PDB file of C-alpha atoms in Angstrom:
ATOM      1  CA  MET A 918     265.483 106.624  22.420  1.00 54.00           C
ATOM      2  CA  ASP A 919     266.728 104.926  19.301  1.00 58.00           C
ATOM      3  CA  LYS A 920     269.214 105.859  16.605  1.00 57.00           C
ATOM      4  CA  SER A 921     266.588 107.718  14.566  1.00 58.00           C
ATOM      5  CA  ASP A 922     266.087 110.109  17.500  1.00 59.00           C
ATOM      6  CA  LEU A 923     269.670 111.261  16.910  1.00 58.00           C
ATOM      7  CA  GLY A 924     269.100 111.698  13.190  1.00 56.00           C
ATOM      8  CA  PRO A 925     269.598 114.696  10.899  1.00 59.00           C
ATOM      9  CA  GLU A 926     269.020 117.339  13.593  1.00 56.00           C
ATOM     10  CA  TYR A 927     271.708 115.882  15.875  1.00 62.00           C
ATOM     11  CA  GLN A 928     274.026 115.319  12.929  1.00 64.00           C
ATOM     12  CA  GLY A 929     273.526 118.910  11.815  1.00 67.00           C
ATOM     13  CA  LYS A 930     274.316 120.220  15.269  1.00 68.00           C
ATOM     14  CA  THR A 931     277.450 118.114  15.564  1.00 72.00           C
ATOM     15  CA  PHE A 932     278.794 117.990  12.037  1.00 78.00           C
ATOM     16  CA  ASP A 933     277.842 121.297  10.398  1.00 82.00           C
ATOM     17  CA  TRP A 934     280.184 123.342  12.615  1.00 81.00           C
ATOM     18  CA  TYR A 935     282.880 120.724  12.074  1.00 84.00           C
ATOM     19  CA  GLN A 936     282.556 121.185   8.307  1.00 90.00           C
ATOM     20  CA  THR A 937     282.651 124.975   8.714  1.00 92.00           C
ATOM     21  CA  VAL A 938     285.904 124.813  10.689  1.00 94.00           C
ATOM     22  CA  LYS A 939     287.315 122.358   8.163  1.00 94.00           C
ATOM     23  CA  ALA A 940     286.643 124.920   5.414  1.00 96.00           C
ATOM     24  CA  PHE A 941     288.407 127.823   7.172  1.00 97.00           C
ATOM     25  CA  LEU A 942     291.136 126.188   9.250  1.00 98.00           C
ATOM     26  CA  PRO A 943     293.592 125.455   6.382  1.00 97.00           C
ATOM     27  CA  ASP A 944     293.968 129.179   5.589  1.00 98.00           C
ATOM     28  CA  MET A 945     294.283 129.979   9.288  1.00 98.00           C
ATOM     29  CA  LEU A 946     297.072 127.408   9.573  1.00 97.00           C
ATOM     30  CA  ILE A 947     298.902 128.891   6.579  1.00 97.00           C
ATOM     31  CA  ASN A 948     298.610 132.421   7.991  1.00 97.00           C
ATOM     32  CA  ASP A 949     299.031 131.330  11.640  1.00 95.00           C
ATOM     33  CA  LYS A 950     296.158 133.651  12.495  1.00 97.00           C
ATOM     34  CA  GLY A 951     292.477 133.301  13.233  1.00 98.00           C
ATOM     35  CA  HIS A 952     289.798 132.744  15.818  1.00 98.00           C
ATOM     36  CA  ILE A 953     287.317 129.887  15.876  1.00 97.00           C
ATOM     37  CA  VAL A 954     284.159 130.379  17.924  1.00 97.00           C
ATOM     38  CA  THR A 955     282.035 127.387  18.855  1.00 95.00           C
ATOM     39  CA  VAL A 956     278.589 128.163  20.209  1.00 93.00           C
ATOM     40  CA  ALA A 957     277.686 125.398  22.624  1.00 93.00           C
ATOM     41  CA  SER A 958     275.557 125.721  25.758  1.00 90.00           C
ATOM     42  CA  LEU A 959     275.634 125.108  29.479  1.00 88.00           C
ATOM     43  CA  ALA A 960     273.910 121.911  28.343  1.00 84.00           C
ATOM     44  CA  GLY A 961     277.342 120.972  26.995  1.00 89.00           C
ATOM     45  CA  LEU A 962     278.719 121.041  30.534  1.00 90.00           C
ATOM     46  CA  SER A 963     275.838 119.373  32.371  1.00 84.00           C
ATOM     47  CA  GLY A 964     273.018 117.178  31.179  1.00 80.00           C
ATOM     48  CA  CYS A 965     269.408 118.313  31.300  1.00 77.00           C
ATOM     49  CA  ASN A 966     266.155 116.421  31.586  1.00 76.00           C
ATOM     50  CA  LYS A 967     264.244 116.069  28.256  1.00 73.00           C
ATOM     51  CA  LEU A 968     267.204 117.352  26.206  1.00 76.00           C
ATOM     52  CA  VAL A 969     269.350 114.257  25.708  1.00 79.00           C
ATOM     53  CA  ASP A 970     270.030 114.834  21.993  1.00 81.00           C
ATOM     54  CA  TYR A 971     270.622 118.566  22.490  1.00 80.00           C
ATOM     55  CA  CYS A 972     272.979 117.993  25.433  1.00 82.00           C
ATOM     56  CA  ALA A 973     274.879 115.303  23.532  1.00 87.00           C
ATOM     57  CA  SER A 974     275.452 117.671  20.610  1.00 87.00           C
ATOM     58  CA  LYS A 975     276.608 120.461  22.936  1.00 90.00           C
ATOM     59  CA  PHE A 976     278.959 118.130  24.859  1.00 92.00           C
ATOM     60  CA  ALA A 977     280.390 117.262  21.425  1.00 92.00           C
ATOM     61  CA  ALA A 978     280.861 120.961  20.649  1.00 93.00           C
ATOM     62  CA  VAL A 979     282.697 121.597  23.932  1.00 95.00           C
ATOM     63  CA  GLY A 980     284.925 118.558  23.368  1.00 95.00           C
ATOM     64  CA  PHE A 981     285.614 119.609  19.779  1.00 95.00           C
ATOM     65  CA  ASP A 982     286.726 123.072  20.872  1.00 96.00           C
ATOM     66  CA  GLU A 983     288.954 121.740  23.650  1.00 97.00           C
ATOM     67  CA  SER A 984     290.568 119.110  21.427  1.00 96.00           C
ATOM     68  CA  LEU A 985     291.125 121.579  18.596  1.00 97.00           C
ATOM     69  CA  ARG A 986     292.699 124.080  21.015  1.00 98.00           C
ATOM     70  CA  ILE A 987     295.103 121.371  22.227  1.00 98.00           C
ATOM     71  CA  GLU A 988     296.006 120.344  18.670  1.00 96.00           C
ATOM     72  CA  LEU A 989     296.698 123.956  17.704  1.00 98.00           C
ATOM     73  CA  LYS A 990     298.888 124.453  20.793  1.00 97.00           C
ATOM     74  CA  VAL A 991     300.866 121.250  20.153  1.00 98.00           C
ATOM     75  CA  ALA A 992     301.352 122.349  16.528  1.00 96.00           C
ATOM     76  CA  GLY A 993     302.753 125.687  17.721  1.00 97.00           C
ATOM     77  CA  LYS A 994     299.865 127.658  16.195  1.00 97.00           C
ATOM     78  CA  ASN A 995     299.587 130.051  19.115  1.00 96.00           C
ATOM     79  CA  ASN A 996     298.014 132.813  17.024  1.00 98.00           C
ATOM     80  CA  ILE A 997     294.929 130.761  16.200  1.00 98.00           C
ATOM     81  CA  LYS A 998     292.537 131.127  19.109  1.00 98.00           C
ATOM     82  CA  THR A 999     289.400 129.218  20.002  1.00 98.00           C
ATOM     83  CA  THR A1000     286.478 130.243  22.148  1.00 98.00           C
ATOM     84  CA  VAL A1001     283.587 128.036  23.175  1.00 98.00           C
ATOM     85  CA  VAL A1002     280.458 129.881  24.289  1.00 98.00           C
ATOM     86  CA  CYS A1003     278.206 128.188  26.859  1.00 96.00           C
ATOM     87  CA  PRO A1004     275.086 130.244  27.543  1.00 95.00           C
ATOM     88  CA  TYR A1005     272.175 129.310  29.779  1.00 87.00           C
ATOM     89  CA  TYR A1006     268.701 129.321  28.185  1.00 78.00           C
ATOM     90  CA  VAL A1007     268.302 132.151  25.685  1.00 85.00           C
ATOM     91  CA  LYS A1008     264.964 133.839  25.024  1.00 82.00           C
ATOM     92  CA  THR A1009     264.424 132.445  21.511  1.00 75.00           C
ATOM     93  CA  PRO A1010     261.768 130.180  19.952  1.00 73.00           C
ATOM     94  CA  LEU A1011     264.129 127.236  20.470  1.00 68.00           C
ATOM     95  CA  PHE A1012     263.567 127.392  24.238  1.00 65.00           C
ATOM     96  CA  GLU A1013     259.920 128.435  24.292  1.00 68.00           C
ATOM     97  CA  GLY A1014     258.334 127.116  27.469  1.00 68.00           C
ATOM     98  CA  ALA A1015     261.620 126.569  29.301  1.00 67.00           C
ATOM     99  CA  SER A1016     261.483 127.837  32.857  1.00 62.00           C
ATOM    100  CA  SER A1017     264.125 128.960  35.277  1.00 67.00           C
ATOM    101  CA  LYS A1018     263.769 128.859  39.041  1.00 68.00           C
ATOM    102  CA  ILE A1019     266.839 130.932  39.930  1.00 75.00           C
ATOM    103  CA  LEU A1020     268.543 132.359  36.850  1.00 78.00           C
ATOM    104  CA  PRO A1021     266.803 134.621  34.347  1.00 81.00           C
ATOM    105  CA  ILE A1022     266.341 133.429  30.778  1.00 79.00           C
ATOM    106  CA  LEU A1023     269.006 135.325  28.816  1.00 86.00           C
ATOM    107  CA  GLU A1024     268.348 137.997  26.221  1.00 91.00           C
ATOM    108  CA  PRO A1025     270.019 137.324  22.847  1.00 94.00           C
ATOM    109  CA  GLU A1026     271.719 140.730  22.994  1.00 98.00           C
ATOM    110  CA  GLN A1027     273.423 139.849  26.290  1.00 96.00           C
ATOM    111  CA  VAL A1028     274.715 136.585  24.847  1.00 96.00           C
ATOM    112  CA  ALA A1029     275.984 138.399  21.745  1.00 97.00           C
ATOM    113  CA  ALA A1030     277.744 141.098  23.803  1.00 98.00           C
ATOM    114  CA  GLU A1031     279.426 138.602  26.136  1.00 97.00           C
ATOM    115  CA  THR A1032     280.432 136.428  23.177  1.00 98.00           C
ATOM    116  CA  ILE A1033     282.076 139.391  21.430  1.00 98.00           C
ATOM    117  CA  ASN A1034     283.843 140.354  24.662  1.00 98.00           C
ATOM    118  CA  GLY A1035     285.118 136.781  25.009  1.00 98.00           C
ATOM    119  CA  ILE A1036     286.469 136.834  21.466  1.00 98.00           C
ATOM    120  CA  LEU A1037     288.159 140.220  21.904  1.00 98.00           C
ATOM    121  CA  THR A1038     289.803 139.105  25.157  1.00 98.00           C
ATOM    122  CA  ASN A1039     290.746 135.645  23.797  1.00 98.00           C
ATOM    123  CA  LYS A1040     288.809 133.772  26.469  1.00 98.00           C
ATOM    124  CA  GLU A1041     288.874 130.028  25.911  1.00 98.00           C
ATOM    125  CA  MET A1042     285.413 129.552  27.433  1.00 98.00           C
ATOM    126  CA  VAL A1043     282.607 132.042  27.904  1.00 98.00           C
ATOM    127  CA  ILE A1044     279.985 130.862  30.394  1.00 96.00           C
ATOM    128  CA  ILE A1045     276.872 133.043  30.454  1.00 96.00           C
ATOM    129  CA  PRO A1046     275.953 134.073  33.055  1.00 92.00           C
ATOM    130  CA  GLY A1047     279.394 133.975  34.606  1.00 91.00           C
ATOM    131  CA  SER A1048     277.975 132.821  37.934  1.00 86.00           C
ATOM    132  CA  CYS A1049     277.285 129.432  36.328  1.00 84.00           C
ATOM    133  CA  ALA A1050     281.038 128.840  36.108  1.00 91.00           C
ATOM    134  CA  VAL A1051     280.859 127.948  39.797  1.00 87.00           C
ATOM    135  CA  LEU A1052     278.264 125.258  39.057  1.00 81.00           C
ATOM    136  CA  ALA A1053     280.391 123.879  36.221  1.00 83.00           C
ATOM    137  CA  ALA A1054     283.411 123.709  38.531  1.00 88.00           C
ATOM    138  CA  LEU A1055     281.400 122.081  41.320  1.00 84.00           C
ATOM    139  CA  LYS A1056     280.318 119.345  38.940  1.00 83.00           C
ATOM    140  CA  THR A1057     283.918 118.211  38.572  1.00 86.00           C
ATOM    141  CA  MET A1058     284.379 118.001  42.349  1.00 90.00           C
ATOM    142  CA  LEU A1059     281.117 116.476  43.563  1.00 87.00           C
ATOM    143  CA  ASN A1060     279.782 112.950  43.370  1.00 87.00           C
ATOM    144  CA  TRP A1061     276.701 112.201  41.263  1.00 87.00           C
ATOM    145  CA  LYS A1062     274.207 112.443  44.163  1.00 91.00           C
ATOM    146  CA  ALA A1063     275.487 115.894  45.069  1.00 88.00           C
ATOM    147  CA  VAL A1064     275.449 117.044  41.425  1.00 79.00           C
ATOM    148  CA  TYR A1065     271.854 115.857  41.074  1.00 81.00           C
ATOM    149  CA  ALA A1066     270.904 117.643  44.300  1.00 85.00           C
ATOM    150  CA  VAL A1067     272.354 120.904  42.944  1.00 79.00           C
ATOM    151  CA  LEU A1068     270.487 120.436  39.644  1.00 75.00           C
ATOM    152  CA  HIS A1069     267.269 119.708  41.529  1.00 76.00           C
ATOM    153  CA  VAL A1070     267.544 122.602  44.010  1.00 78.00           C
ATOM    154  CA  THR A1071     268.329 125.069  41.221  1.00 73.00           C
ATOM    155  CA  GLY A1072     265.328 123.863  39.216  1.00 60.00           C
ATOM    156  CA  ILE A1073     267.301 122.508  36.274  1.00 62.00           C
ATOM    157  CA  THR A1074     265.658 119.071  36.540  1.00 62.00           C
ATOM    158  CA  ALA A1075     262.215 120.654  36.035  1.00 56.00           C
ATOM    159  CA  SER A1076     263.194 123.487  33.683  1.00 59.00           C
ATOM    160  CA  MET A1077     261.898 121.688  30.602  1.00 62.00           C
ATOM    161  CA  ASP A1078     258.569 120.503  32.056  1.00 57.00           C
ATOM    162  CA  GLU A1079     256.611 123.078  30.005  1.00 65.00           C
ATOM    163  CA  PHE A1080     259.060 123.104  27.104  1.00 60.00           C
ATOM    164  CA  ARG A1081     257.427 123.525  23.704  1.00 61.00           C
ATOM    165  CA  GLY A1082     260.433 124.770  21.769  1.00 59.00           C
ATOM    166  CA  ARG A1083     260.822 125.112  18.068  1.00 54.00           C
ATOM    167  CA  LYS A1084     261.057 121.922  16.136  1.00 57.00           C
ATOM    168  CA  VAL A1085     263.885 122.492  13.690  1.00 51.00           C
ATOM    169  CA  PRO A1086     262.656 121.520  10.206  1.00 51.00           C
ATOM    170  CA  LEU A1087     264.679 118.859   8.490  1.00 44.00           C
ATOM    171  CA  LYS A1088     266.180 119.524   5.075  1.00 49.00           C
ATOM    172  CA  GLY A1089     263.543 118.960   2.436  1.00 47.00           C
ATOM    173  CA  ASP A1090     260.595 119.724   4.737  1.00 43.00           C
TER     174      ASP A1090
END
């Protein structure tokens, strides 16, 4: 992998949402009211084979949300909420060919419903399906060999073997 592999697509995934928040946050700060939702992925909590650029952008999204939440709290802006959404694979063209050994590929409607519920209940993080929260917590407690074993047993390490996915067109294409 070289720098060009993390080109416009990676930059779009990491900087476009940053620019969107930058556009709306000043008014939220003035009104001390608002809710910022960052759509990340479980790939922002654990790496995945054949998705280095995607995982890196989603780790950035999770870190952005957490850091922004801390800054808002320190600034006393308790009425501006943030929610980061971390779904498993969603049945869209983006993940065409992805496979799942244990968990079902999610329907977009389920992700939308759980996201809305998370917003309405002011959840800081929405992990979909919720059972994956256990895996995310285990990752913080286990050593690397154990984490890899969990990823391997659950099929995550092979989930992208048949991945075809949509290639996101670059601006100007």
